[in-house]
Amino acid sequence: MPPRTTAITIDGRITPEEWAGAAVTTGFAGIDTKLAAPTQTTVRLLYDDKAFYAAFTSPLPDKVKQNPDMTVGMTGTLSQTRDRFDTDVDHDDAVEINVMPDYPDGTWYRLLTNGLNTHYDYAISADNNIMLGWNPEWESASTLDSDGWRVEIRLPYTGFGATPPSPG
């Protein structure tokens, strides 16, 4: 993953200038089907000496693009019902980041956010103790328009007790 070379404003607007040189990945599978997702999300990744950055771009599914009733006002495009901090946003359309700095035997950190920018985060210790009280400081912002849904995230290393990665 390359280091960040320009400032990134966490506003849900993924600009080429901010994300220049980012590592890019796609090819995700459905959780239930294990098959390639019909609408592919693209993820961009960068880091600096304080935080890890991720940008998610998910185009609108064809069924939404082809239905004018769904694109006017963007109704029906995202399931976004959870609006309270630390609620189960994984029941909404959400992006999720899993972090395990001490792989494979360390604590697993799970962070999710939905289109309402509701955060849901917790940690699972190596002995499977779920720590719902783990609430790191992290930022996210999302935008939704006729091109799709975008989410930007900044995760400071201090929330994981981790240090910045080495270049390369």
mmCIF file with all atom_site columns, C-alpha atoms in Angstrom:
data_model
loop_
_atom_site.group_PDB
_atom_site.id
_atom_site.type_symbol
_atom_site.label_atom_id
_atom_site.label_alt_id
_atom_site.label_comp_id
_atom_site.label_asym_id
_atom_site.label_entity_id
_atom_site.label_seq_id
_atom_site.pdbx_PDB_ins_code
_atom_site.Cartn_x
_atom_site.Cartn_y
_atom_site.Cartn_z
_atom_site.occupancy
_atom_site.B_iso_or_equiv
_atom_site.pdbx_formal_charge
_atom_site.auth_seq_id
_atom_site.auth_comp_id
_atom_site.auth_asym_id
_atom_site.auth_atom_id
_atom_site.pdbx_PDB_model_num
ATOM 1   C CA . MET A 1 1   ? 0.000   0.000   0.000   1.00 0.00 ? 1   MET A CA 1
ATOM 2   C CA . PRO A 1 2   ? 1.528   3.362   -0.953  1.00 0.00 ? 2   PRO A CA 1
ATOM 3   C CA . PRO A 1 3   ? 1.873   6.339   1.397   1.00 0.00 ? 3   PRO A CA 1
ATOM 4   C CA . ARG A 1 4   ? -0.393  9.349   1.003   1.00 0.00 ? 4   ARG A CA 1
ATOM 5   C CA . THR A 1 5   ? 1.233   12.219  -0.931  1.00 0.00 ? 5   THR A CA 1
ATOM 6   C CA . THR A 1 6   ? -1.556  14.835  -0.768  1.00 0.00 ? 6   THR A CA 1
ATOM 7   C CA . ALA A 1 7   ? -4.045  15.945  1.869   1.00 0.00 ? 7   ALA A CA 1
ATOM 8   C CA . ILE A 1 8   ? -7.308  13.980  2.024   1.00 0.00 ? 8   ILE A CA 1
ATOM 9   C CA . THR A 1 9   ? -10.489 15.654  3.201   1.00 0.00 ? 9   THR A CA 1
ATOM 10  C CA . ILE A 1 10  ? -12.900 13.063  4.592   1.00 0.00 ? 10  ILE A CA 1
ATOM 11  C CA . ASP A 1 11  ? -16.045 14.341  2.876   1.00 0.00 ? 11  ASP A CA 1
ATOM 12  C CA . GLY A 1 12  ? -17.279 11.393  0.793   1.00 0.00 ? 12  GLY A CA 1
ATOM 13  C CA . ARG A 1 13  ? -16.074 13.015  -2.444  1.00 0.00 ? 13  ARG A CA 1
ATOM 14  C CA . ILE A 1 14  ? -13.355 10.817  -3.891  1.00 0.00 ? 14  ILE A CA 1
ATOM 15  C CA . THR A 1 15  ? -11.216 13.029  -6.094  1.00 0.00 ? 15  THR A CA 1
ATOM 16  C CA . PRO A 1 16  ? -8.374  11.823  -8.316  1.00 0.00 ? 16  PRO A CA 1
ATOM 17  C CA . GLU A 1 17  ? -6.034  14.430  -6.823  1.00 0.00 ? 17  GLU A CA 1
ATOM 18  C CA . GLU A 1 18  ? -6.555  13.251  -3.235  1.00 0.00 ? 18  GLU A CA 1
ATOM 19  C CA . TRP A 1 19  ? -6.326  9.552   -4.060  1.00 0.00 ? 19  TRP A CA 1
ATOM 20  C CA . ALA A 1 20  ? -3.501  9.709   -6.619  1.00 0.00 ? 20  ALA A CA 1
ATOM 21  C CA . GLY A 1 21  ? -1.217  6.700   -6.348  1.00 0.00 ? 21  GLY A CA 1
ATOM 22  C CA . ALA A 1 22  ? -3.572  4.728   -4.068  1.00 0.00 ? 22  ALA A CA 1
ATOM 23  C CA . ALA A 1 23  ? -3.589  0.941   -4.116  1.00 0.00 ? 23  ALA A CA 1
ATOM 24  C CA . VAL A 1 24  ? -6.837  -0.116  -5.817  1.00 0.00 ? 24  VAL A CA 1
ATOM 25  C CA . THR A 1 25  ? -8.713  -3.370  -5.352  1.00 0.00 ? 25  THR A CA 1
ATOM 26  C CA . THR A 1 26  ? -12.010 -4.828  -6.555  1.00 0.00 ? 26  THR A CA 1
ATOM 27  C CA . GLY A 1 27  ? -13.400 -8.282  -7.319  1.00 0.00 ? 27  GLY A CA 1
ATOM 28  C CA . PHE A 1 28  ? -15.514 -8.735  -4.206  1.00 0.00 ? 28  PHE A CA 1
ATOM 29  C CA . ALA A 1 29  ? -17.882 -11.647 -3.617  1.00 0.00 ? 29  ALA A CA 1
ATOM 30  C CA . GLY A 1 30  ? -21.284 -11.728 -1.964  1.00 0.00 ? 30  GLY A CA 1
ATOM 31  C CA . ILE A 1 31  ? -21.245 -12.807 1.690   1.00 0.00 ? 31  ILE A CA 1
ATOM 32  C CA . ASP A 1 32  ? -24.115 -15.246 1.175   1.00 0.00 ? 32  ASP A CA 1
ATOM 33  C CA . THR A 1 33  ? -23.409 -16.498 -2.351  1.00 0.00 ? 33  THR A CA 1
ATOM 34  C CA . LYS A 1 34  ? -19.582 -16.438 -2.385  1.00 0.00 ? 34  LYS A CA 1
ATOM 35  C CA . LEU A 1 35  ? -20.003 -15.462 -6.063  1.00 0.00 ? 35  LEU A CA 1
ATOM 36  C CA . ALA A 1 36  ? -18.682 -12.289 -7.658  1.00 0.00 ? 36  ALA A CA 1
ATOM 37  C CA . ALA A 1 37  ? -20.926 -9.406  -6.651  1.00 0.00 ? 37  ALA A CA 1
ATOM 38  C CA . PRO A 1 38  ? -22.982 -8.206  -9.641  1.00 0.00 ? 38  PRO A CA 1
ATOM 39  C CA . THR A 1 39  ? -22.118 -4.591  -8.819  1.00 0.00 ? 39  THR A CA 1
ATOM 40  C CA . GLN A 1 40  ? -18.428 -4.284  -8.038  1.00 0.00 ? 40  GLN A CA 1
ATOM 41  C CA . THR A 1 41  ? -17.161 -1.878  -5.396  1.00 0.00 ? 41  THR A CA 1
ATOM 42  C CA . THR A 1 42  ? -13.721 -0.357  -5.856  1.00 0.00 ? 42  THR A CA 1
ATOM 43  C CA . VAL A 1 43  ? -11.562 0.331   -2.800  1.00 0.00 ? 43  VAL A CA 1
ATOM 44  C CA . ARG A 1 44  ? -8.593  2.705   -2.674  1.00 0.00 ? 44  ARG A CA 1
ATOM 45  C CA . LEU A 1 45  ? -6.043  2.476   0.150   1.00 0.00 ? 45  LEU A CA 1
ATOM 46  C CA . LEU A 1 46  ? -3.368  4.873   1.429   1.00 0.00 ? 46  LEU A CA 1
ATOM 47  C CA . TYR A 1 47  ? -1.593  5.591   4.712   1.00 0.00 ? 47  TYR A CA 1
ATOM 48  C CA . ASP A 1 48  ? 0.503   8.242   6.423   1.00 0.00 ? 48  ASP A CA 1
ATOM 49  C CA . ASP A 1 49  ? 2.357   8.423   9.739   1.00 0.00 ? 49  ASP A CA 1
ATOM 50  C CA . LYS A 1 50  ? -0.892  8.850   11.718  1.00 0.00 ? 50  LYS A CA 1
ATOM 51  C CA . ALA A 1 51  ? -3.651  6.924   9.943   1.00 0.00 ? 51  ALA A CA 1
ATOM 52  C CA . PHE A 1 52  ? -4.867  4.447   7.345   1.00 0.00 ? 52  PHE A CA 1
ATOM 53  C CA . TYR A 1 53  ? -7.245  5.787   4.651   1.00 0.00 ? 53  TYR A CA 1
ATOM 54  C CA . ALA A 1 54  ? -9.842  3.940   2.587   1.00 0.00 ? 54  ALA A CA 1
ATOM 55  C CA . ALA A 1 55  ? -12.167 5.132   -0.162  1.00 0.00 ? 55  ALA A CA 1
ATOM 56  C CA . PHE A 1 56  ? -15.055 2.949   -1.348  1.00 0.00 ? 56  PHE A CA 1
ATOM 57  C CA . THR A 1 57  ? -16.834 3.576   -4.658  1.00 0.00 ? 57  THR A CA 1
ATOM 58  C CA . SER A 1 58  ? -19.933 1.512   -5.391  1.00 0.00 ? 58  SER A CA 1
ATOM 59  C CA . PRO A 1 59  ? -21.846 2.195   -8.600  1.00 0.00 ? 59  PRO A CA 1
ATOM 60  C CA . LEU A 1 60  ? -25.608 1.985   -8.549  1.00 0.00 ? 60  LEU A CA 1
ATOM 61  C CA . PRO A 1 61  ? -26.955 -1.443  -9.507  1.00 0.00 ? 61  PRO A CA 1
ATOM 62  C CA . ASP A 1 62  ? -28.486 -1.695  -12.995 1.00 0.00 ? 62  ASP A CA 1
ATOM 63  C CA . LYS A 1 63  ? -31.962 -2.271  -11.495 1.00 0.00 ? 63  LYS A CA 1
ATOM 64  C CA . VAL A 1 64  ? -31.706 1.187   -9.892  1.00 0.00 ? 64  VAL A CA 1
ATOM 65  C CA . LYS A 1 65  ? -30.212 2.954   -12.924 1.00 0.00 ? 65  LYS A CA 1
ATOM 66  C CA . GLN A 1 66  ? -32.939 1.554   -15.167 1.00 0.00 ? 66  GLN A CA 1
ATOM 67  C CA . ASN A 1 67  ? -35.802 2.596   -12.870 1.00 0.00 ? 67  ASN A CA 1
ATOM 68  C CA . PRO A 1 68  ? -36.481 6.357   -12.957 1.00 0.00 ? 68  PRO A CA 1
ATOM 69  C CA . ASP A 1 69  ? -38.676 6.100   -9.854  1.00 0.00 ? 69  ASP A CA 1
ATOM 70  C CA . MET A 1 70  ? -35.716 4.860   -7.824  1.00 0.00 ? 70  MET A CA 1
ATOM 71  C CA . THR A 1 71  ? -33.203 7.414   -9.115  1.00 0.00 ? 71  THR A CA 1
ATOM 72  C CA . VAL A 1 72  ? -35.414 10.467  -8.537  1.00 0.00 ? 72  VAL A CA 1
ATOM 73  C CA . GLY A 1 73  ? -34.570 11.473  -4.997  1.00 0.00 ? 73  GLY A CA 1
ATOM 74  C CA . MET A 1 74  ? -32.409 8.343   -4.784  1.00 0.00 ? 74  MET A CA 1
ATOM 75  C CA . THR A 1 75  ? -35.183 6.449   -2.968  1.00 0.00 ? 75  THR A CA 1
ATOM 76  C CA . GLY A 1 76  ? -34.650 2.747   -2.591  1.00 0.00 ? 76  GLY A CA 1
ATOM 77  C CA . THR A 1 77  ? -30.982 2.864   -3.532  1.00 0.00 ? 77  THR A CA 1
ATOM 78  C CA . LEU A 1 78  ? -29.488 2.143   -0.102  1.00 0.00 ? 78  LEU A CA 1
ATOM 79  C CA . SER A 1 79  ? -30.830 0.388   2.933   1.00 0.00 ? 79  SER A CA 1
ATOM 80  C CA . GLN A 1 80  ? -29.970 2.878   5.657   1.00 0.00 ? 80  GLN A CA 1
ATOM 81  C CA . THR A 1 81  ? -32.137 2.531   8.721   1.00 0.00 ? 81  THR A CA 1
ATOM 82  C CA . ARG A 1 82  ? -29.654 2.472   11.610  1.00 0.00 ? 82  ARG A CA 1
ATOM 83  C CA . ASP A 1 83  ? -28.947 6.011   12.795  1.00 0.00 ? 83  ASP A CA 1
ATOM 84  C CA . ARG A 1 84  ? -27.651 5.525   16.356  1.00 0.00 ? 84  ARG A CA 1
ATOM 85  C CA . PHE A 1 85  ? -23.989 5.052   17.220  1.00 0.00 ? 85  PHE A CA 1
ATOM 86  C CA . ASP A 1 86  ? -22.944 1.424   17.758  1.00 0.00 ? 86  ASP A CA 1
ATOM 87  C CA . THR A 1 87  ? -26.109 -0.091  16.322  1.00 0.00 ? 87  THR A CA 1
ATOM 88  C CA . ASP A 1 88  ? -25.952 -3.049  13.984  1.00 0.00 ? 88  ASP A CA 1
ATOM 89  C CA . VAL A 1 89  ? -25.411 -1.161  10.726  1.00 0.00 ? 89  VAL A CA 1
ATOM 90  C CA . ASP A 1 90  ? -24.343 -4.424  9.103   1.00 0.00 ? 90  ASP A CA 1
ATOM 91  C CA . HIS A 1 91  ? -28.088 -4.977  8.555   1.00 0.00 ? 91  HIS A CA 1
ATOM 92  C CA . ASP A 1 92  ? -28.026 -1.880  6.306   1.00 0.00 ? 92  ASP A CA 1
ATOM 93  C CA . ASP A 1 93  ? -25.978 -1.394  3.193   1.00 0.00 ? 93  ASP A CA 1
ATOM 94  C CA . ALA A 1 94  ? -22.618 -0.714  4.800   1.00 0.00 ? 94  ALA A CA 1
ATOM 95  C CA . VAL A 1 95  ? -18.893 -0.741  4.251   1.00 0.00 ? 95  VAL A CA 1
ATOM 96  C CA . GLU A 1 96  ? -16.755 -2.741  6.630   1.00 0.00 ? 96  GLU A CA 1
ATOM 97  C CA . ILE A 1 97  ? -13.089 -2.719  7.528   1.00 0.00 ? 97  ILE A CA 1
ATOM 98  C CA . ASN A 1 98  ? -11.514 -5.526  9.542   1.00 0.00 ? 98  ASN A CA 1
ATOM 99  C CA . VAL A 1 99  ? -8.108  -4.962  11.121  1.00 0.00 ? 99  VAL A CA 1
ATOM 100 C CA . MET A 1 100 ? -5.863  -7.442  12.931  1.00 0.00 ? 100 MET A CA 1
ATOM 101 C CA . PRO A 1 101 ? -2.445  -5.844  13.526  1.00 0.00 ? 101 PRO A CA 1
ATOM 102 C CA . ASP A 1 102 ? -1.068  -8.970  15.259  1.00 0.00 ? 102 ASP A CA 1
ATOM 103 C CA . TYR A 1 103 ? -2.262  -11.565 12.755  1.00 0.00 ? 103 TYR A CA 1
ATOM 104 C CA . PRO A 1 104 ? -3.150  -14.399 13.269  1.00 0.00 ? 104 PRO A CA 1
ATOM 105 C CA . ASP A 1 105 ? -3.426  -14.452 17.064  1.00 0.00 ? 105 ASP A CA 1
ATOM 106 C CA . GLY A 1 106 ? -4.199  -10.840 17.928  1.00 0.00 ? 106 GLY A CA 1
ATOM 107 C CA . THR A 1 107 ? -7.323  -8.828  18.524  1.00 0.00 ? 107 THR A CA 1
ATOM 108 C CA . TRP A 1 108 ? -9.656  -8.456  15.563  1.00 0.00 ? 108 TRP A CA 1
ATOM 109 C CA . TYR A 1 109 ? -11.078 -4.933  15.128  1.00 0.00 ? 109 TYR A CA 1
ATOM 110 C CA . ARG A 1 110 ? -14.275 -4.486  13.135  1.00 0.00 ? 110 ARG A CA 1
ATOM 111 C CA . LEU A 1 111 ? -15.497 -1.092  11.897  1.00 0.00 ? 111 LEU A CA 1
ATOM 112 C CA . LEU A 1 112 ? -18.630 -0.472  9.817   1.00 0.00 ? 112 LEU A CA 1
ATOM 113 C CA . THR A 1 113 ? -20.477 2.580   8.567   1.00 0.00 ? 113 THR A CA 1
ATOM 114 C CA . ASN A 1 114 ? -23.662 3.002   6.542   1.00 0.00 ? 114 ASN A CA 1
ATOM 115 C CA . GLY A 1 115 ? -25.026 5.704   4.229   1.00 0.00 ? 115 GLY A CA 1
ATOM 116 C CA . LEU A 1 116 ? -26.184 7.734   7.238   1.00 0.00 ? 116 LEU A CA 1
ATOM 117 C CA . ASN A 1 117 ? -22.585 7.732   8.502   1.00 0.00 ? 117 ASN A CA 1
ATOM 118 C CA . THR A 1 118 ? -23.567 5.670   11.547  1.00 0.00 ? 118 THR A CA 1
ATOM 119 C CA . HIS A 1 119 ? -20.536 3.969   13.098  1.00 0.00 ? 119 HIS A CA 1
ATOM 120 C CA . TYR A 1 120 ? -20.567 0.454   14.499  1.00 0.00 ? 120 TYR A CA 1
ATOM 121 C CA . ASP A 1 121 ? -17.279 -0.756  15.913  1.00 0.00 ? 121 ASP A CA 1
ATOM 122 C CA . TYR A 1 122 ? -16.120 -3.454  18.266  1.00 0.00 ? 122 TYR A CA 1
ATOM 123 C CA . ALA A 1 123 ? -13.169 -5.714  18.928  1.00 0.00 ? 123 ALA A CA 1
ATOM 124 C CA . ILE A 1 124 ? -12.852 -9.467  19.393  1.00 0.00 ? 124 ILE A CA 1
ATOM 125 C CA . SER A 1 125 ? -9.947  -10.685 21.505  1.00 0.00 ? 125 SER A CA 1
ATOM 126 C CA . ALA A 1 126 ? -7.810  -13.715 20.650  1.00 0.00 ? 126 ALA A CA 1
ATOM 127 C CA . ASP A 1 127 ? -9.896  -15.745 23.141  1.00 0.00 ? 127 ASP A CA 1
ATOM 128 C CA . ASN A 1 128 ? -13.144 -14.617 21.387  1.00 0.00 ? 128 ASN A CA 1
ATOM 129 C CA . ASN A 1 129 ? -14.192 -12.052 23.991  1.00 0.00 ? 129 ASN A CA 1
ATOM 130 C CA . ILE A 1 130 ? -16.357 -9.465  22.201  1.00 0.00 ? 130 ILE A CA 1
ATOM 131 C CA . MET A 1 131 ? -15.552 -5.921  23.356  1.00 0.00 ? 131 MET A CA 1
ATOM 132 C CA . LEU A 1 132 ? -18.489 -3.690  22.438  1.00 0.00 ? 132 LEU A CA 1
ATOM 133 C CA . GLY A 1 133 ? -16.981 -0.851  24.495  1.00 0.00 ? 133 GLY A CA 1
ATOM 134 C CA . TRP A 1 134 ? -14.058 -0.456  22.087  1.00 0.00 ? 134 TRP A CA 1
ATOM 135 C CA . ASN A 1 135 ? -14.792 2.895   20.453  1.00 0.00 ? 135 ASN A CA 1
ATOM 136 C CA . PRO A 1 136 ? -11.802 4.325   18.609  1.00 0.00 ? 136 PRO A CA 1
ATOM 137 C CA . GLU A 1 137 ? -11.835 7.791   17.117  1.00 0.00 ? 137 GLU A CA 1
ATOM 138 C CA . TRP A 1 138 ? -12.295 7.451   13.368  1.00 0.00 ? 138 TRP A CA 1
ATOM 139 C CA . GLU A 1 139 ? -13.830 9.539   10.637  1.00 0.00 ? 139 GLU A CA 1
ATOM 140 C CA . SER A 1 140 ? -16.090 8.669   7.750   1.00 0.00 ? 140 SER A CA 1
ATOM 141 C CA . ALA A 1 141 ? -18.253 10.526  5.267   1.00 0.00 ? 141 ALA A CA 1
ATOM 142 C CA . SER A 1 142 ? -20.425 9.320   2.417   1.00 0.00 ? 142 SER A CA 1
ATOM 143 C CA . THR A 1 143 ? -22.165 10.720  -0.621  1.00 0.00 ? 143 THR A CA 1
ATOM 144 C CA . LEU A 1 144 ? -24.880 9.223   -2.800  1.00 0.00 ? 144 LEU A CA 1
ATOM 145 C CA . ASP A 1 145 ? -25.865 10.461  -6.251  1.00 0.00 ? 145 ASP A CA 1
ATOM 146 C CA . SER A 1 146 ? -26.787 9.109   -9.668  1.00 0.00 ? 146 SER A CA 1
ATOM 147 C CA . ASP A 1 147 ? -23.235 7.770   -10.118 1.00 0.00 ? 147 ASP A CA 1
ATOM 148 C CA . GLY A 1 148 ? -23.322 5.672   -6.945  1.00 0.00 ? 148 GLY A CA 1
ATOM 149 C CA . TRP A 1 149 ? -22.320 5.584   -3.310  1.00 0.00 ? 149 TRP A CA 1
ATOM 150 C CA . ARG A 1 150 ? -18.926 6.745   -2.059  1.00 0.00 ? 150 ARG A CA 1
ATOM 151 C CA . VAL A 1 151 ? -17.430 6.466   1.423   1.00 0.00 ? 151 VAL A CA 1
ATOM 152 C CA . GLU A 1 152 ? -14.132 7.856   2.714   1.00 0.00 ? 152 GLU A CA 1
ATOM 153 C CA . ILE A 1 153 ? -12.625 6.660   5.997   1.00 0.00 ? 153 ILE A CA 1
ATOM 154 C CA . ARG A 1 154 ? -9.685  7.740   8.142   1.00 0.00 ? 154 ARG A CA 1
ATOM 155 C CA . LEU A 1 155 ? -8.559  5.246   10.821  1.00 0.00 ? 155 LEU A CA 1
ATOM 156 C CA . PRO A 1 156 ? -5.857  6.520   13.207  1.00 0.00 ? 156 PRO A CA 1
ATOM 157 C CA . TYR A 1 157 ? -3.419  3.807   14.314  1.00 0.00 ? 157 TYR A CA 1
ATOM 158 C CA . THR A 1 158 ? -3.855  4.817   17.963  1.00 0.00 ? 158 THR A CA 1
ATOM 159 C CA . GLY A 1 159 ? -7.270  3.099   17.978  1.00 0.00 ? 159 GLY A CA 1
ATOM 160 C CA . PHE A 1 160 ? -5.547  -0.223  17.381  1.00 0.00 ? 160 PHE A CA 1
ATOM 161 C CA . GLY A 1 161 ? -2.394  0.328   19.412  1.00 0.00 ? 161 GLY A CA 1
ATOM 162 C CA . ALA A 1 162 ? -0.530  -0.045  16.124  1.00 0.00 ? 162 ALA A CA 1
ATOM 163 C CA . THR A 1 163 ? 2.348   1.790   14.495  1.00 0.00 ? 163 THR A CA 1
ATOM 164 C CA . PRO A 1 164 ? 2.476   3.059   10.923  1.00 0.00 ? 164 PRO A CA 1
ATOM 165 C CA . PRO A 1 165 ? 3.533   0.503   8.334   1.00 0.00 ? 165 PRO A CA 1
ATOM 166 C CA . SER A 1 166 ? 6.919   0.707   6.687   1.00 0.00 ? 166 SER A CA 1
ATOM 167 C CA . PRO A 1 167 ? 6.929   1.997   3.118   1.00 0.00 ? 167 PRO A CA 1
ATOM 168 C CA . GLY A 1 168 ? 6.434   -0.727  0.520   1.00 0.00 ? 168 GLY A CA 1
#
